[in-house]
Each structure stands twice: as C-alpha cells, then as structure tokens.
Coordinates of C-alpha atoms in Angstrom, one line a residue:
Chain A
M1 CA 201.9 100.2 21.6
L2 CA 203.8 103.2 20.1
R3 CA 201.3 105.0 18.0
A4 CA 203.6 107.5 16.3
V5 CA 207.2 108.4 16.3
I6 CA 208.3 111.8 15.1
D7 CA 211.2 111.6 12.7
P8 CA 213.1 114.8 13.6
P9 CA 214.9 116.8 11.0
A10 CA 218.7 116.7 10.8
P11 CA 220.3 118.7 13.6
A12 CA 220.8 122.3 12.7
A13 CA 223.3 123.0 15.4
P14 CA 226.2 125.2 14.4
E15 CA 229.5 123.4 13.7
G16 CA 231.3 122.7 17.0
A17 CA 228.3 123.3 19.1
A18 CA 226.8 120.5 21.3
S19 CA 223.8 118.8 19.7
T20 CA 220.5 119.0 21.5
R21 CA 219.2 116.1 19.4
L22 CA 218.4 113.8 22.3
R23 CA 217.8 110.1 21.7
T24 CA 217.1 107.2 24.0
R25 CA 217.4 103.6 23.1
N26 CA 215.6 100.9 25.0
I27 CA 215.8 102.6 28.4
V28 CA 215.0 100.2 31.3
L29 CA 214.9 101.2 34.9
K30 CA 214.3 98.6 37.7
I31 CA 213.8 99.5 41.3
D32 CA 213.9 96.7 43.8
G33 CA 213.6 94.3 40.9
K34 CA 210.4 96.0 39.6
S35 CA 210.4 97.5 36.2
V36 CA 209.4 101.2 36.4
L37 CA 210.6 102.2 32.9
D38 CA 210.5 99.5 30.2
G39 CA 212.1 99.9 26.8
V40 CA 211.8 103.6 26.3
T41 CA 213.0 104.5 22.9
L42 CA 212.6 108.1 21.8
D43 CA 214.0 110.7 19.4
F44 CA 213.5 114.3 20.5
D45 CA 213.3 117.1 18.0
P46 CA 215.7 119.8 19.1
D47 CA 213.5 122.5 17.8
R48 CA 210.3 121.5 19.5
L49 CA 209.0 122.0 23.1
T50 CA 208.4 118.5 24.3
V51 CA 205.9 117.8 27.0
I52 CA 206.0 114.5 28.8
M53 CA 202.6 113.5 30.1
G54 CA 201.1 110.6 31.9
P55 CA 199.3 109.6 35.1
N56 CA 201.0 109.6 38.5
G57 CA 203.5 106.8 38.8
A58 CA 203.9 106.5 35.0
G59 CA 207.7 107.2 35.3
K60 CA 207.8 110.8 33.9
S61 CA 210.1 112.2 36.5
L62 CA 212.3 109.2 36.5
L63 CA 212.7 109.4 32.8
L64 CA 213.5 113.1 33.0
R65 CA 216.2 112.4 35.6
I66 CA 217.7 109.7 33.4
L67 CA 217.7 112.1 30.4
H68 CA 219.4 114.8 32.6
G69 CA 222.0 112.3 33.9
L70 CA 220.9 112.4 37.5
L71 CA 219.8 108.7 37.4
K72 CA 221.6 105.8 35.7
P73 CA 219.2 103.5 33.9
T74 CA 219.4 99.7 34.5
G75 CA 219.7 99.3 30.7
G76 CA 219.7 101.2 27.5
E77 CA 221.4 104.4 26.5
V78 CA 220.9 108.1 26.2
S79 CA 222.8 110.0 23.5
W80 CA 223.0 113.6 22.4
G81 CA 223.3 113.3 18.6
G82 CA 226.9 112.1 18.7
G83 CA 228.3 115.6 18.0
P84 CA 232.0 116.3 18.7
A85 CA 231.3 118.7 21.6
G86 CA 229.6 116.1 23.7
P87 CA 226.4 116.6 25.7
P88 CA 225.0 120.1 25.7
R89 CA 224.9 122.4 28.8
Q90 CA 221.9 121.3 30.7
A91 CA 219.8 122.5 33.7
M92 CA 216.9 121.2 35.5
V93 CA 214.1 122.8 37.5
F94 CA 212.5 120.5 40.1
Q95 CA 208.9 120.3 41.2
K96 CA 209.9 121.6 44.6
P97 CA 212.6 124.3 44.1
V98 CA 215.8 123.7 46.1
L99 CA 217.1 127.1 46.9
L100 CA 220.4 127.8 48.8
R101 CA 220.1 129.4 52.2
R102 CA 221.2 132.7 50.8
S103 CA 219.8 135.8 49.3
V104 CA 217.9 135.8 46.0
A105 CA 220.9 137.4 44.2
A106 CA 223.4 135.0 45.8
N107 CA 221.4 132.1 44.5
I108 CA 222.0 133.4 40.9
D109 CA 225.6 134.4 41.6
Y110 CA 226.3 130.9 42.8
V111 CA 226.2 129.5 39.3
L112 CA 227.6 132.5 37.4
P113 CA 231.2 132.7 36.5
K114 CA 233.1 135.0 38.9
S115 CA 233.8 137.5 36.2
E116 CA 230.0 137.9 35.5
C117 CA 229.2 138.1 39.2
R118 CA 231.5 141.0 39.8
D119 CA 229.5 143.7 38.0
G120 CA 226.2 142.2 38.9
E121 CA 224.6 143.0 35.5
E122 CA 224.0 139.4 34.5
C123 CA 222.4 138.6 37.8
A124 CA 220.2 141.8 37.7
G125 CA 219.2 141.0 34.1
L126 CA 218.1 137.5 35.0
L127 CA 216.2 138.6 38.1
A128 CA 214.5 141.3 36.0
R129 CA 213.5 138.7 33.4
V130 CA 211.7 136.6 36.1
G131 CA 210.3 139.7 37.9
L132 CA 212.4 139.4 41.0
A133 CA 214.7 142.4 40.6
H134 CA 213.1 144.2 43.5
K135 CA 213.8 141.2 45.8
A136 CA 217.4 140.7 45.1
R137 CA 218.6 141.2 48.7
Q138 CA 215.8 139.2 50.2
A139 CA 216.3 135.7 51.6
A140 CA 215.4 133.2 48.9
R141 CA 213.6 131.0 51.3
L142 CA 211.2 133.8 52.3
L143 CA 209.9 134.1 48.8
S144 CA 206.4 132.8 47.9
G145 CA 206.1 129.4 46.1
G146 CA 205.7 131.0 42.7
E147 CA 208.6 133.4 43.3
Q148 CA 210.8 130.5 44.5
Q149 CA 210.1 128.6 41.3
R150 CA 210.8 131.6 39.2
L151 CA 214.1 132.1 41.0
A152 CA 214.9 128.4 40.4
L153 CA 214.2 129.0 36.7
A154 CA 216.4 132.1 36.6
R155 CA 219.2 130.1 38.3
A156 CA 218.8 127.4 35.7
L157 CA 219.0 130.1 32.9
A158 CA 222.2 131.5 34.5
T159 CA 223.9 128.3 33.4
K160 CA 223.0 129.2 29.8
P161 CA 221.5 125.8 29.2
E162 CA 221.2 124.3 25.7
A163 CA 218.8 121.8 27.1
L164 CA 216.4 122.6 29.9
F165 CA 214.4 120.0 31.9
L166 CA 211.4 121.0 33.9
D167 CA 209.8 118.5 36.3
E168 CA 206.2 119.7 37.0
P169 CA 207.5 123.2 37.9
T170 CA 204.1 124.7 38.2
A171 CA 202.5 122.1 40.5
S172 CA 200.8 123.7 43.4
L173 CA 201.3 127.3 42.1
D174 CA 198.5 129.8 41.6
P175 CA 197.2 130.5 38.0
P176 CA 199.2 133.8 37.6
S177 CA 202.4 132.2 38.6
V178 CA 201.7 129.2 36.3
L179 CA 201.1 131.6 33.3
M180 CA 204.2 133.6 34.1
I181 CA 206.4 130.4 34.2
E182 CA 204.8 129.1 31.0
Q183 CA 205.6 132.5 29.3
L184 CA 209.2 132.2 30.4
V185 CA 209.5 128.7 29.2
K186 CA 208.1 129.7 25.8
E187 CA 210.7 132.5 25.6
I188 CA 213.5 130.1 26.5
Q189 CA 212.4 127.6 23.9
S190 CA 212.3 130.4 21.3
T191 CA 216.0 131.2 21.9
G192 CA 216.9 127.8 20.7
T193 CA 217.1 125.9 24.0
K194 CA 215.7 122.4 23.9
V195 CA 212.9 122.2 26.5
L196 CA 211.5 119.0 28.0
F197 CA 208.5 119.7 30.3
V198 CA 206.9 117.2 32.5
T199 CA 203.3 117.7 33.5
H200 CA 200.1 115.8 34.1
D201 CA 198.0 119.0 33.5
V202 CA 196.3 118.5 30.2
A203 CA 195.4 122.2 29.7
Q204 CA 199.0 123.2 30.4
A205 CA 200.2 120.6 27.9
R206 CA 197.8 122.0 25.3
R207 CA 199.2 125.5 25.9
L208 CA 202.8 124.5 25.7
A209 CA 203.5 121.4 23.7
D210 CA 204.9 121.2 20.2
D211 CA 205.0 117.4 20.6
V212 CA 203.9 115.1 23.4
V213 CA 205.3 112.0 24.9
F214 CA 202.7 109.9 26.8
L215 CA 203.9 107.4 29.4
H216 CA 201.8 104.7 31.0
R217 CA 203.2 102.2 33.5
G218 CA 206.8 102.9 32.4
C219 CA 206.1 102.5 28.7
V220 CA 205.8 105.1 25.9
T221 CA 202.4 104.7 24.4
D222 CA 202.5 107.9 22.3
H223 CA 205.0 110.3 20.8
A224 CA 203.3 112.6 18.5
P225 CA 203.0 116.2 17.4
A226 CA 200.7 118.1 19.9
A227 CA 198.1 118.8 17.2
D228 CA 197.8 115.1 16.3
F229 CA 197.8 114.0 19.9
F230 CA 195.2 116.4 21.1
G231 CA 193.3 116.0 17.9
G232 CA 192.4 112.4 18.7
A233 CA 195.3 110.5 17.1
C234 CA 196.4 108.9 20.3
S235 CA 196.4 105.6 22.1
P236 CA 193.3 104.4 24.0
V237 CA 194.9 104.9 27.3
A238 CA 196.0 108.5 26.4
A239 CA 192.5 109.2 25.1
D240 CA 191.1 108.0 28.4
F241 CA 193.5 110.3 30.3
L242 CA 192.6 113.3 28.1
A243 CA 188.9 112.5 28.7
G244 CA 189.5 112.7 32.4
K245 CA 188.8 109.0 33.0
I246 CA 190.7 107.1 35.7
V247 CA 193.9 105.8 34.4
I248 CA 196.1 103.7 36.7
Chain B
M1 CA 221.3 127.9 106.6
Q2 CA 222.9 131.1 107.8
D3 CA 226.3 129.8 106.6
F4 CA 224.9 129.3 103.1
A5 CA 223.4 132.7 103.0
E6 CA 226.6 134.2 104.2
A7 CA 228.5 132.1 101.6
F8 CA 226.3 133.4 98.8
T9 CA 226.7 137.0 99.9
V10 CA 230.5 136.6 99.9
A11 CA 230.4 134.8 96.6
F12 CA 228.4 137.6 94.9
G13 CA 230.8 140.0 96.5
L14 CA 233.8 138.2 94.9
V15 CA 232.1 138.2 91.5
G16 CA 231.1 141.8 91.8
A17 CA 234.5 142.9 92.9
L18 CA 236.2 140.9 90.2
D19 CA 238.5 139.2 92.7
A20 CA 241.9 138.7 91.1
D21 CA 242.1 135.0 91.8
L22 CA 238.6 134.4 90.5
V23 CA 239.3 136.3 87.3
E24 CA 242.6 134.4 86.8
I25 CA 240.8 131.1 87.1
V26 CA 237.9 132.1 84.8
V27 CA 240.2 133.5 82.2
L28 CA 242.3 130.3 82.1
S29 CA 239.1 128.2 81.9
L30 CA 237.8 130.2 78.9
R31 CA 241.3 130.1 77.2
V32 CA 241.6 126.3 77.6
S33 CA 238.0 125.5 76.5
L34 CA 237.9 128.0 73.6
A35 CA 241.2 126.6 72.3
A36 CA 239.9 123.1 72.6
M37 CA 236.7 124.1 70.8
V38 CA 238.7 125.7 67.9
V39 CA 241.0 122.7 67.5
S40 CA 238.0 120.4 67.7
C41 CA 236.2 122.3 65.0
V42 CA 239.3 122.2 62.7
I43 CA 239.3 118.4 63.1
G44 CA 235.6 117.6 63.6
L45 CA 233.9 119.8 61.0
P46 CA 235.8 118.3 58.0
L47 CA 235.4 114.9 59.5
G48 CA 231.7 115.4 59.9
G49 CA 231.5 116.8 56.3
W50 CA 233.4 113.8 54.9
L51 CA 231.1 111.4 56.8
A52 CA 228.1 113.3 55.6
I53 CA 228.7 113.1 51.9
S54 CA 230.9 110.1 51.3
R55 CA 229.7 106.5 50.9
F56 CA 232.2 103.8 51.6
R57 CA 232.4 100.3 53.0
G58 CA 232.5 100.4 56.8
R59 CA 230.8 103.9 57.0
G60 CA 228.1 102.5 59.2
V61 CA 230.6 101.1 61.7
M62 CA 232.5 104.5 61.6
L63 CA 229.3 106.4 62.4
V64 CA 228.5 104.0 65.3
V65 CA 232.1 104.6 66.7
V66 CA 231.9 108.4 66.3
N67 CA 228.5 108.5 67.9
A68 CA 229.7 106.2 70.7
L69 CA 232.7 108.4 71.3
M70 CA 230.4 111.3 72.2
G71 CA 229.9 109.6 75.5
L72 CA 233.6 109.2 76.3
P73 CA 234.1 109.2 80.1
P74 CA 236.3 112.2 80.9
V75 CA 238.4 110.4 83.6
V76 CA 239.3 107.7 81.0
V77 CA 240.3 110.4 78.5
G78 CA 242.3 112.1 81.3
L79 CA 244.0 108.8 82.2
M80 CA 244.9 108.1 78.5
V81 CA 246.3 111.6 78.0
Y82 CA 248.2 111.3 81.4
L83 CA 249.8 108.0 80.3
N84 CA 250.8 109.4 77.0
F85 CA 252.3 112.6 78.4
S86 CA 253.8 111.1 81.6
R87 CA 257.6 110.9 81.6
A88 CA 257.5 107.1 80.7
G89 CA 254.8 107.7 78.0
P90 CA 255.4 108.1 74.2
F91 CA 255.0 111.8 74.4
G92 CA 256.7 112.4 77.7
W93 CA 259.6 114.1 76.0
L94 CA 257.3 117.0 75.2
G95 CA 257.0 117.9 78.9
L96 CA 253.3 118.8 78.6
L97 CA 251.9 117.1 81.6
Y98 CA 250.4 119.5 84.1
T99 CA 250.3 122.3 81.6
P100 CA 247.3 124.1 80.0
T101 CA 248.3 122.5 76.7
A102 CA 247.7 119.0 78.1
M103 CA 244.3 120.2 79.3
I104 CA 243.5 121.5 75.8
V105 CA 244.5 118.1 74.4
A106 CA 242.3 116.2 76.8
Q107 CA 239.3 118.5 76.1
T108 CA 239.9 118.3 72.4
I109 CA 239.7 114.5 72.5
L110 CA 236.5 114.8 74.5
I111 CA 234.6 117.2 72.3
T112 CA 235.9 116.4 68.8
P113 CA 233.6 113.3 68.5
I114 CA 230.7 115.6 69.6
I115 CA 231.4 118.2 67.0
A116 CA 232.1 115.5 64.3
A117 CA 228.9 113.5 65.0
L118 CA 226.6 116.5 65.3
S119 CA 228.0 118.3 62.3
R120 CA 227.7 115.1 60.3
Q121 CA 224.0 114.9 61.1
V122 CA 223.5 118.6 60.2
L123 CA 225.5 118.4 57.0
E124 CA 223.9 115.0 56.0
D125 CA 220.4 116.4 56.4
L126 CA 221.3 119.4 54.2
N127 CA 223.0 117.2 51.7
T128 CA 219.9 115.1 51.3
E129 CA 218.1 118.3 50.4
Y130 CA 220.8 119.7 48.1
A131 CA 222.4 116.7 46.5
E132 CA 220.3 116.4 43.4
Q133 CA 220.2 120.1 42.8
L134 CA 224.0 120.5 43.2
R135 CA 224.6 117.6 40.8
S136 CA 222.2 119.2 38.3
L137 CA 224.2 122.4 38.6
N138 CA 227.4 120.4 38.0
V139 CA 228.7 121.2 41.4
T140 CA 231.0 118.4 42.7
G141 CA 233.8 117.6 45.1
F142 CA 235.1 120.1 47.6
R143 CA 232.7 122.8 46.3
V144 CA 229.8 120.6 47.6
V145 CA 231.4 120.5 51.1
R146 CA 232.0 124.3 51.0
T147 CA 228.4 125.0 50.0
L148 CA 227.0 122.7 52.7
V149 CA 229.3 124.2 55.4
W150 CA 228.4 127.8 54.5
D151 CA 224.7 127.1 54.2
A152 CA 224.7 125.3 57.5
R153 CA 226.8 127.9 59.3
F154 CA 224.2 128.7 61.9
P155 CA 223.5 125.1 63.0
L156 CA 227.3 124.4 62.9
L157 CA 227.9 127.4 65.2
T158 CA 225.4 125.8 67.6
V159 CA 227.3 122.6 67.3
A160 CA 230.6 124.4 68.2
L161 CA 228.9 126.0 71.2
A162 CA 227.6 122.7 72.4
G163 CA 231.2 121.4 72.3
F164 CA 232.4 124.5 74.2
G165 CA 229.7 123.9 76.8
R166 CA 230.8 120.4 77.3
A167 CA 234.5 121.4 77.6
V168 CA 234.1 124.3 80.0
A169 CA 232.0 122.2 82.4
E170 CA 234.3 119.2 82.3
V171 CA 236.4 118.3 85.4
G172 CA 237.5 114.7 85.3
A173 CA 240.1 114.9 82.5
V174 CA 241.5 118.3 83.3
I175 CA 242.1 117.5 86.9
I176 CA 244.2 114.4 86.0
V177 CA 246.3 116.0 83.2
G178 CA 246.4 119.5 84.6
G179 CA 246.9 118.7 88.3
N180 CA 244.9 121.7 89.5
I181 CA 248.1 123.7 90.1
D182 CA 247.4 127.2 91.5
H183 CA 248.1 130.0 89.0
L184 CA 249.0 127.5 86.4
T185 CA 246.4 124.9 85.6
R186 CA 243.6 125.7 88.0
V187 CA 240.3 126.1 86.1
M188 CA 236.8 126.7 87.4
T189 CA 235.7 123.2 87.7
T190 CA 238.8 121.9 89.4
A191 CA 238.9 125.0 91.7
I192 CA 235.3 124.3 92.7
A193 CA 236.1 120.7 93.6
L194 CA 239.2 121.9 95.6
E195 CA 237.5 124.8 97.4
T196 CA 234.5 122.6 98.4
S197 CA 236.8 120.0 99.8
K198 CA 238.6 122.7 101.8
G199 CA 235.3 124.1 103.1
D200 CA 235.8 127.5 101.4
L201 CA 232.3 127.7 100.2
P202 CA 232.2 131.4 99.1
M203 CA 235.0 130.9 96.5
A204 CA 233.4 127.6 95.3
L205 CA 230.0 129.3 95.0
A206 CA 231.5 132.3 93.2
L207 CA 233.1 130.1 90.6
G208 CA 229.8 128.1 90.4
I209 CA 227.9 131.3 89.7
V210 CA 230.4 132.3 87.0
L211 CA 230.1 128.8 85.4
L212 CA 226.3 129.0 85.5
L213 CA 226.5 132.5 83.9
I214 CA 228.7 131.1 81.2
A215 CA 226.3 128.2 80.6
L216 CA 223.4 130.7 80.4
G217 CA 225.4 132.9 78.1
V218 CA 226.2 130.1 75.7
N219 CA 222.6 129.0 75.6
A220 CA 221.4 132.6 75.1
L221 CA 223.9 132.8 72.2
V222 CA 222.6 129.6 70.7
M223 CA 219.0 130.8 70.9
S224 CA 219.9 134.2 69.4
L225 CA 221.7 132.5 66.6
R226 CA 218.7 130.3 65.9
A227 CA 216.5 133.4 65.9
T228 CA 218.8 135.2 63.6
A229 CA 218.9 132.2 61.2
A230 CA 215.1 132.1 61.2
R231 CA 214.8 135.8 60.6
Y232 CA 217.1 135.9 57.7
A233 CA 216.3 132.3 56.5
Y234 CA 220.1 131.8 56.4
A235 CA 220.5 134.6 53.8

C-alpha cells in the first residue's frame, strides 16, 4: 500500500547533539484486541515539517503519542537516529490545551529552569513571541481558545524542544488564530526543530507540509513530499480524501 | 412557650455579653477541632494524593475501606480511643484520657478518612486532566503531587473545612474520651447535652447559637473560597 517512502539525508546534527532523525519500525498498537495501528514503518526527515493526515479514527493522534513516548506500542520500535545523546528534547501541544490553574506567566515559569524564571526575561520573551505579553498576570484559564493554544505552544517552546509534536492544535479555532499558530510553527521549524503536525484539514496541510504521512485504518498509505502528494501522486484513498469524498 | 422565649432572650444575652464560661467552652471547642483538622490534613492530604496518582494491587479495596471509614460511628471511635488510653490499655501510660489531647486524637480518627477520601477524589479528577500533559513536560514523582496539591488548593481548603465542620459538631467520641469535665474538657456539644439534661436551657441555647454561627461561618467561607477560585480561575 505504501506509495512512496522518503529517503532522508544523513543527519546533520552537530556532534554530541541528540538526533532528530526519527524512525519507526513496524509499530503495532492493539486496544482491546483490535488493531488500531498496524505495521507503521516510517523514516522522518529531520529538516522537513511533517504533516500527518488522515480521516477521523485513522490513528493519527495515537501514532503521535507513541512517537512522543506517551503511549507504549503493542509491538515495533521508535528510535531517534541512534545518536550518543539519546532522544532529543521533546514537547507536545494537544488539541485541547491543558493549562495549569495559574497565571499566564506562571504556566511558562513552571517549565523554565529556576535561574531563567528569576529575571523573567525568558518568560516575557516567549509571551511576546506568541502575542500574550500584555496578559502575563491574567489567569490562564480565562484566556480565549486561541490564546490558550498559543500559551500552550509558548510553554512547549520554553522547554527548548528539538522535536515538537502538535496534535490538531488549531481544531475549533477561528481563522486568525489558526494563521497565527501556523506562522509560529513555521518559525519554530525554521530554527531547526523537527515538527510533526497532525491535522485533517487539507488546506492547512497544503500551507504547512514539507512532507505528508497519510494514515488510513491504522496503516500508512502514503509518505511523500507535499508537492508530490498534493500533485496527485498519492494512493486512491488519499486522493478520495483530498477530493472531499467520504473516507471511512 | 414563654419559657422558650425567655430562654432565647437569656441565651442571646449570654452570647452578647461574651459570658466567661461560654467563651471558655467555645475557645476549647475551636482549639480541639482546629488541631484535629490540621493533624488530619497532614495525614489525609498526602494519603489522598498517593491514592489519587498511584496504581497498585488492592487499590480498589483500599478506596472502598477509606470511603467506608467516612461513616465511622463517633461513639465507636470514642470507645476505641477510650480502651487504648485507659489505664489498662496499650497507651494508658501516656495519661491522656480525659484530656483535650485525647479528644483531638478521637476527632482526628473521625475526620482523617473524610479528608483522605475527598482529597483523593479532587486530586484524581485533576490528575486525569493533567497526567498526559505533565508526562509530556517530563514532570514526574513528587513534583506531580506538588503540582496537583497547589492547583487544587481551593477545593482542598473546602475539604479541610468539611472536616472541621464534622469535628466541631461531633459529640459521641469527645464525651467518652474527654469526660465533659468543667474547665478542662467541656466543649460546645458536650456542654449542650449536659445543660439540656440539667434543664438549663439558656446556656444550652446560647451554645447552640454559637455552634450554628460557626457552621454558617464555615459554609460562608467555603462559598467565598469557591467564588474566589472562580473569579481568578485558580490563578
């Protein structure tokens, strides 16, 4: 079923740094005896923004959780290039942001080292980057949906991730918030952070993706450069999905 | 009916004049119940936190036991503490029977399961929400408990106040282990029982009024804490 597999270039990570060349080998996940991911084998290019697409229930979020280490697969393995420094620093932004019952600034300070919290510069810089500097003292839970998601993204950035996982972070947000988050994600990718972005929004995938992984019923049907994938070089099921046909 | 009216008038007079006996009883009641609440929080909150985030064989049984202990009959607790602190009991050498300390021990036994069970529920609900995010942020072990307790501080204060309310209104256990000794172990509830049996309704009513005011005060505090929490969204 796999139409194309990208053969990524050799990792260009500096010596001693953790590799962000993520690989999976034959990942299987069974829930209550039912297979929800079946033989997922992928090589991710560390320099590309990867978008994972697929219809609802395809296993996108489960795969992302397995890649991030939140979920243990029933079988198979996830590896990070086998570098000496082990897995890279990772962070994840969830579809529904989970914010601590604290102020906006305190949510950032929570993950910053104490030395960086003290002067407040790092926190202020991150909040300015996501456009929330003026709300630093406000309760995080009183922010709008888009602001909460931007704060979750800023908190993820505070961990200085080398790999960033985003699980439909713009679902249910208004268009300006979606564009703002997409802009931030592109900026993050441009600084060398490996980004894996889950979405079932085709237009968003077109805007963001360097390469696309398409999942259907727990199997990878496509892994191709975005230009090829959206240019028609994709599996029939992916073509149906892109054409807006019902794919179950 | 006229006797009742007269009793109420005298009772309000005693409260208004801050009658020395009345004040002494009220102060002792508050001292005993607040001490029991603090000790119960020290034991019950970590126990609740541990039960909330840990998974082990027999956890379900332990939850059932802790929940069941919320309904401990006070007289049974009083009897158990009495047997342990009486001269022939294992802790008789401490000489604590008929002292405020024995009353604190009895009330602590009564309200610790309440605080543990309710805090477990509060912290488990929060942990369900936070668990995946905290793991993603690489937060583990004791820092998880610290985060949960801090972020659930308002509901946990409500839990502590619920424990205090139960303690201050309790009579069965403290009358057995305290003995209702004048100027030593007489608290509001035991004094009300005694004064009623003696027919001294004004004093019993005055104490009842104070007890009700405390109950109202505790509830008002709980409500204001909830309002504060909602206003600041726990920030």
